């Protein structure tokens, strides 16, 4: 026994030593330095206020060391969010809990009010939607007003001391802050031009905040102890209650109370004694008179009893009510009054035969309960078999009759309520169906009382779906967003209800409750319901229906309708423009072709021919632009990047484009800065962009020069065309790269060229633009991102483009076939199945010996049997097409140049021909100069 005692003492000593050795960590506590009377820095520079005194009392009760300081609210929150602070002295509880920290039970409540100037009063919270509102940063009013959509009208300050002074000086229209803070600051700072208005917001719980849930549990327990000890009430009265003018000692109150109570009791005793003496004397005189009258009264009473029984029988008959009695001794039920089911009498066995089987146990239990003394009265509904063979519902009310303290019988009534039960069932079914329909339709219903100005809601998320919950006008308004709500119609509806007008109303609101993840559109409808004797409406009935899906669908339909309208306009503009552009060159071609047949003068015929050729070129460019536009619109524009020498491509393009510049007053210049510049780009598209720039420059330059060139800058190739033409006004430059954009309606062209250039550059990730001064000229440029292998030019001459006659053709190195006079004529195989197309080639190549093959198979046989200087291969022929024929020829002849001739102008056709073995590609209609330059005849 002693050993156990010693062991216990040693364990206690060890625990005590550990407790003494461990020093608890200080609790870091922070609060707002400008939130009176809850917490603030007093005149001595020390923390003071309700929160401070309460916190100190709690820490003292818990016996915990702590570090309590007040700082700027923003800084205090920053430290708290960074984990530098353990406890915040006061945080208003939001409707949606903040998951970053925990809150204690409320240690007080905050009433948020509206403060405004007397000369510009704000009558209700609804008017805040049109006002500038001063709020403290990160406070509850700040967050709530931002959520309601008032963010643009907020003036955010670091503390409300500054905010109310700024409001008093004329800044802003109103402020939202705690009421007791506003009252104290207005009185202390002498802000006599400010008044306080009820906001209609509910009281907010004011709690401690911490990330340590166990610490908050300790604080809640400590606050409860302080309340029981009266310490909390003294702190509350000190800061938040009314201060008494003077105090009287408690013992003096007790003494005065005891003396006063003694005097009152003594006075009452004497008064009662005197009254009883006088009353006793009077009663003695009256007693004899009452005894004499008692017999007479007894006779009257018996007569009244008989009359009452007669009336009772009539009343029970009128109400279809009968009375019965159950006697447990005989186990019988008998009729007392009316037409009871018992008739002259029923045994318990006979009673159970007509009673519904499911009600047997209920009736038996009630009888046992009443006779056992557990209840004196009972009510129940029993089902009895009726004469028509169906069960009827009977309402029974039962009471126990006792004699000498013992239960001797059960008295009861019965009434047939079958119709009422069926009607109630139908009504309940209807109500449930209506409730289901309302819930399914996301509809809220309400009644508005014009006297109390309060809504009674049903199935409303604002009231947490509690049927019959009261909601004020200001509460509803706090859920509405400023933008998206028809405030004018809402205010008109409020006026109609306030004045009791017999009108219906409808308006749309944009609102959000805690059950919604996003803002919802709702339509509100109201109709008059009840009127008073004067005809004034005193109650309105209304519904609020969620129409968010309908609104979103309507916006989608409007957008699609607008898109369709724009597409139709673009289509009409495109067709109109194409009709004009196609008819213009066709008109010249057809007209001058007719004149050419009747004109004999050589000079005039040559002029007509030039006009026809120019319009042919225009029509071909138009068709090409339309095809490119079709690819762009359908998203099918393909890039065919290839590795090529941009310097050589520039030389070839320069020579070709220089021939288009026929104006002797315009000098055509080229800038080729590199001996070699190998890049990996879509060669044809790059040339297309440059060609379009040159074509526009030739149209708009009457004298001076046109300069084309390129350079490698910013990790990409920049091509440019500079001219001294008419220039472009600044206000029109933004339209240049739009479809169908033409700055001069009298200049031929579709207005598609620059738009296609922009699409080509964009799809390669580049940039395109123009620098122009009106009357001085323009520089069009395009930049393509790419890597380049550059070899700088050795001399200045190498940067200039070589003339056309120095560029070798396909046949430059081919030996001529001698004619009879010793001059060799070139021999060309033409694979063409259409007679008119072959005649055109024959007319162009007059000095060349031509051999015709009508099918691809025939072309292969002729190429195998004879040697030709070149082969013109049509791509589409009978028996064997040009692609297949080219492959077969390349199987035995690798050197003879093969030129593909086709009406298809797509890049895919060019690529396929080149893969088959063709050396060049010509599109129909074949141009004489192009073919001659290629063959170098």
Coordinates of N, CA and C in Angstrom, one line a residue, residues 334-436:
X334 N -73.6 2.2 -25.9 CA -75.0 2.6 -26.1 C -75.1 4.1 -26.5
X335 N -76.3 4.4 -27.2 CA -76.5 5.7 -27.7 C -77.1 6.5 -26.5
X336 N -76.6 7.8 -26.4 CA -77.1 8.7 -25.4 C -78.0 9.7 -26.0
X337 N -77.5 10.3 -27.1 CA -78.3 11.3 -27.8 C -78.1 11.2 -29.3
X338 N -79.1 11.5 -30.1 CA -78.9 11.6 -31.6 C -78.9 10.2 -32.2
X339 N -78.4 10.1 -33.5 CA -78.5 8.9 -34.2 C -77.1 8.3 -34.3
X340 N -76.7 7.8 -33.1 CA -75.4 7.2 -33.0 C -75.3 5.8 -33.7
X341 N -74.1 5.4 -34.1 CA -74.0 4.1 -34.7 C -74.3 2.9 -33.8
X342 N -74.2 3.2 -32.5 CA -74.5 2.1 -31.5 C -76.0 1.7 -31.5
X343 N -76.8 2.6 -31.9 CA -78.3 2.4 -31.9 C -78.7 2.1 -30.5
X344 N -79.5 1.1 -30.3 CA -80.0 0.7 -29.0 C -78.9 0.1 -28.1
X345 N -77.8 -0.4 -28.8 CA -76.7 -0.9 -28.0 C -75.9 -1.9 -28.9
X346 N -74.5 -1.9 -28.7 CA -73.6 -2.7 -29.4 C -72.7 -3.4 -28.4
X347 N -72.5 -4.6 -28.6 CA -71.4 -5.2 -27.8 C -70.1 -4.9 -28.4
X348 N -69.0 -5.0 -27.7 CA -67.6 -4.7 -28.2 C -67.3 -5.5 -29.4
X349 N -67.8 -6.8 -29.5 CA -67.5 -7.7 -30.6 C -68.3 -7.2 -31.8
X350 N -69.5 -6.7 -31.6 CA -70.3 -6.2 -32.7 C -69.7 -4.9 -33.2
X351 N -69.2 -4.1 -32.3 CA -68.6 -2.8 -32.7 C -67.3 -3.1 -33.6
X352 N -66.5 -4.0 -33.2 CA -65.3 -4.3 -34.0 C -65.7 -4.9 -35.4
X353 N -66.8 -5.5 -35.5 CA -67.2 -6.0 -36.8 C -67.4 -4.9 -37.9
X354 N -68.0 -3.8 -37.4 CA -68.2 -2.7 -38.4 C -67.1 -1.7 -38.4
X355 N -66.1 -1.8 -37.4 CA -65.0 -0.8 -37.4 C -63.9 -1.3 -38.3
X356 N -63.3 -0.4 -39.0 CA -62.2 -0.7 -39.9 C -61.1 -1.5 -39.2
X357 N -60.6 -2.6 -39.8 CA -59.6 -3.4 -39.1 C -58.4 -2.6 -38.6
X358 N -58.0 -1.6 -39.4 CA -56.8 -0.9 -39.1 C -57.0 0.0 -37.9
X359 N -58.3 0.3 -37.5 CA -58.6 1.2 -36.4 C -58.8 0.4 -35.1
X360 N -58.8 -1.0 -35.1 CA -59.1 -1.7 -33.9 C -58.1 -1.4 -32.8
X361 N -56.8 -1.5 -33.2 CA -55.8 -1.3 -32.1 C -55.8 0.2 -31.6
X362 N -56.1 1.1 -32.5 CA -56.2 2.6 -32.1 C -57.3 2.8 -31.1
X363 N -58.5 2.2 -31.4 CA -59.6 2.4 -30.5 C -59.4 1.7 -29.1
X364 N -58.9 0.5 -29.2 CA -58.6 -0.3 -28.0 C -57.6 0.4 -27.1
X365 N -56.5 1.0 -27.7 CA -55.5 1.7 -27.0 C -56.1 2.9 -26.3
X366 N -56.9 3.7 -27.0 CA -57.5 4.9 -26.4 C -58.4 4.6 -25.2
X367 N -59.2 3.5 -25.4 CA -60.1 3.1 -24.3 C -59.2 2.8 -23.0
X368 N -58.2 2.0 -23.3 CA -57.3 1.5 -22.1 C -56.6 2.7 -21.5
X369 N -56.2 3.7 -22.3 CA -55.5 4.9 -21.8 C -56.5 5.7 -20.9
X370 N -57.7 5.9 -21.4 CA -58.7 6.7 -20.7 C -59.1 6.0 -19.4
X371 N -59.4 4.7 -19.5 CA -59.8 4.0 -18.3 C -58.7 3.8 -17.3
X372 N -57.5 3.8 -17.8 CA -56.3 3.6 -16.9 C -55.9 4.9 -16.2
X373 N -56.6 6.0 -16.5 CA -56.3 7.3 -15.9 C -55.1 8.0 -16.5
X374 N -54.5 7.6 -17.6 CA -53.4 8.3 -18.2 C -53.9 9.6 -18.9
X375 N -55.1 9.6 -19.4 CA -55.7 10.8 -20.0 C -57.1 11.0 -19.5
X376 N -57.6 12.3 -19.5 CA -59.0 12.5 -19.1 C -59.8 12.7 -20.4
X377 N -59.2 13.1 -21.5 CA -59.9 13.3 -22.7 C -59.1 12.8 -23.9
X378 N -59.8 12.6 -25.0 CA -59.1 12.1 -26.2 C -59.9 12.4 -27.4
X379 N -59.2 12.5 -28.6 CA -59.9 12.7 -29.9 C -59.4 11.8 -30.9
X380 N -60.2 11.3 -31.8 CA -59.7 10.4 -32.8 C -60.8 10.3 -33.9
X381 N -60.3 9.8 -35.1 CA -61.2 9.6 -36.2 C -61.2 8.1 -36.5
X382 N -62.4 7.5 -36.5 CA -62.6 6.1 -36.8 C -63.3 5.9 -38.1
X383 N -63.0 4.8 -38.7 CA -63.7 4.4 -40.0 C -64.7 3.3 -39.7
X384 N -66.0 3.5 -39.9 CA -67.0 2.5 -39.7 C -67.7 2.2 -41.0
X385 N -68.1 0.9 -41.2 CA -68.8 0.5 -42.3 C -70.2 1.1 -42.4
X386 N -70.5 1.8 -43.5 CA -71.8 2.5 -43.7 C -72.8 1.5 -44.4
X387 N -74.1 1.9 -44.4 CA -75.1 1.1 -45.1 C -74.8 0.9 -46.6
X388 N -74.1 1.8 -47.2 CA -73.9 1.7 -48.6 C -72.7 0.8 -48.9
X389 N -72.1 0.2 -47.9 CA -71.0 -0.8 -48.1 C -69.6 -0.2 -48.1
X390 N -69.5 1.2 -47.9 CA -68.2 1.8 -47.9 C -67.9 2.3 -46.5
X391 N -66.6 2.6 -46.2 CA -66.3 3.1 -44.9 C -66.4 4.6 -44.9
X392 N -67.1 5.1 -43.8 CA -67.2 6.5 -43.6 C -66.3 6.9 -42.4
X393 N -65.9 8.2 -42.5 CA -65.0 8.7 -41.4 C -65.9 9.4 -40.3
X394 N -65.6 9.0 -39.1 CA -66.4 9.6 -37.9 C -65.4 10.2 -37.0
X395 N -65.6 11.5 -36.6 CA -64.8 12.2 -35.6 C -65.4 12.0 -34.3
X396 N -64.6 11.5 -33.3 CA -65.1 11.2 -32.0 C -64.2 11.9 -30.9
X397 N -65.0 12.5 -30.0 CA -64.3 13.2 -28.8 C -64.8 12.5 -27.6
X398 N -63.8 12.1 -26.7 CA -64.2 11.2 -25.6 C -63.7 11.8 -24.3
X399 N -64.4 11.5 -23.2 CA -64.1 12.0 -21.8 C -64.5 10.9 -20.9
X400 N -63.8 10.8 -19.8 CA -64.0 9.7 -18.8 C -65.0 10.3 -17.7
X401 N -66.0 9.5 -17.4 CA -66.9 9.8 -16.3 C -66.5 9.1 -15.0
X402 N -66.3 9.8 -14.0 CA -65.9 9.2 -12.7 C -66.9 9.4 -11.6
X403 N -67.0 8.4 -10.8 CA -67.8 8.5 -9.6 C -67.0 8.0 -8.4
X404 N -66.9 8.9 -7.4 CA -66.1 8.6 -6.1 C -64.7 8.3 -6.5
X405 N -64.2 9.0 -7.5 CA -62.8 8.9 -7.8 C -62.4 7.7 -8.7
X406 N -63.4 6.9 -9.1 CA -63.2 5.8 -9.9 C -63.8 6.0 -11.3
X407 N -63.0 5.4 -12.4 CA -63.6 5.5 -13.8 C -64.6 4.5 -13.9
X408 N -65.8 5.0 -14.3 CA -66.9 4.0 -14.5 C -67.4 3.9 -15.9
X409 N -67.1 4.9 -16.8 CA -67.6 4.9 -18.2 C -66.8 5.9 -19.0
X410 N -67.0 5.7 -20.4 CA -66.4 6.7 -21.3 C -67.6 7.3 -22.1
X411 N -67.7 8.6 -22.1 CA -68.7 9.3 -22.8 C -68.0 9.9 -24.1
X412 N -68.8 9.8 -25.2 CA -68.2 10.3 -26.4 C -69.2 10.8 -27.4
X413 N -68.7 11.6 -28.4 CA -69.5 12.1 -29.5 C -69.0 11.5 -30.8
X414 N -69.9 11.5 -31.8 CA -69.4 11.1 -33.1 C -70.1 12.0 -34.2
X415 N -69.3 12.3 -35.3 CA -69.8 13.1 -36.4 C -69.3 12.5 -37.7
X416 N -70.1 12.4 -38.6 CA -69.7 11.9 -39.9 C -69.0 13.0 -40.7
X417 N -67.7 12.9 -40.9 CA -66.9 13.9 -41.6 C -66.3 13.3 -42.9
X418 N -67.0 12.4 -43.5 CA -66.5 11.7 -44.7 C -66.2 12.7 -45.8
X419 N -67.2 13.6 -46.1 CA -67.1 14.6 -47.1 C -65.9 15.5 -46.8
X420 N -65.8 16.0 -45.6 CA -64.7 16.9 -45.2 C -63.3 16.2 -45.5
X421 N -63.2 14.9 -45.1 CA -61.9 14.2 -45.3 C -61.6 14.1 -46.8
X422 N -62.6 13.7 -47.6 CA -62.3 13.6 -49.0 C -61.9 15.0 -49.6
X423 N -62.7 16.0 -49.2 CA -62.3 17.4 -49.7 C -60.9 17.8 -49.3
X424 N -60.6 17.5 -48.0 CA -59.2 17.9 -47.5 C -58.2 17.2 -48.3
X425 N -58.5 15.9 -48.6 CA -57.5 15.1 -49.3 C -57.3 15.7 -50.7
X426 N -58.4 16.0 -51.4 CA -58.3 16.6 -52.7 C -57.5 18.0 -52.6
X427 N -57.8 18.7 -51.5 CA -57.2 20.0 -51.4 C -55.7 19.8 -51.2
X428 N -55.3 18.9 -50.3 CA -53.9 18.6 -50.0 C -53.2 18.1 -51.3
X429 N -53.8 17.3 -52.0 CA -53.2 16.8 -53.3 C -53.0 17.9 -54.2
X430 N -54.0 18.8 -54.3 CA -53.8 20.0 -55.2 C -52.7 20.9 -54.7
X431 N -52.6 21.1 -53.4 CA -51.6 22.0 -52.8 C -50.2 21.4 -53.1
X432 N -50.1 20.0 -52.9 CA -48.8 19.4 -53.2 C -48.4 19.5 -54.6
X433 N -49.4 19.3 -55.5 CA -49.1 19.4 -57.0 C -48.6 20.8 -57.3
X434 N -49.4 21.8 -56.7 CA -49.0 23.2 -56.9 C -47.6 23.5 -56.4
X435 N -47.3 23.0 -55.2 CA -46.0 23.2 -54.6 C -44.9 22.6 -55.5
X436 N -45.2 21.4 -56.0 CA -44.2 20.7 -56.9 C -44.0 21.5 -58.1

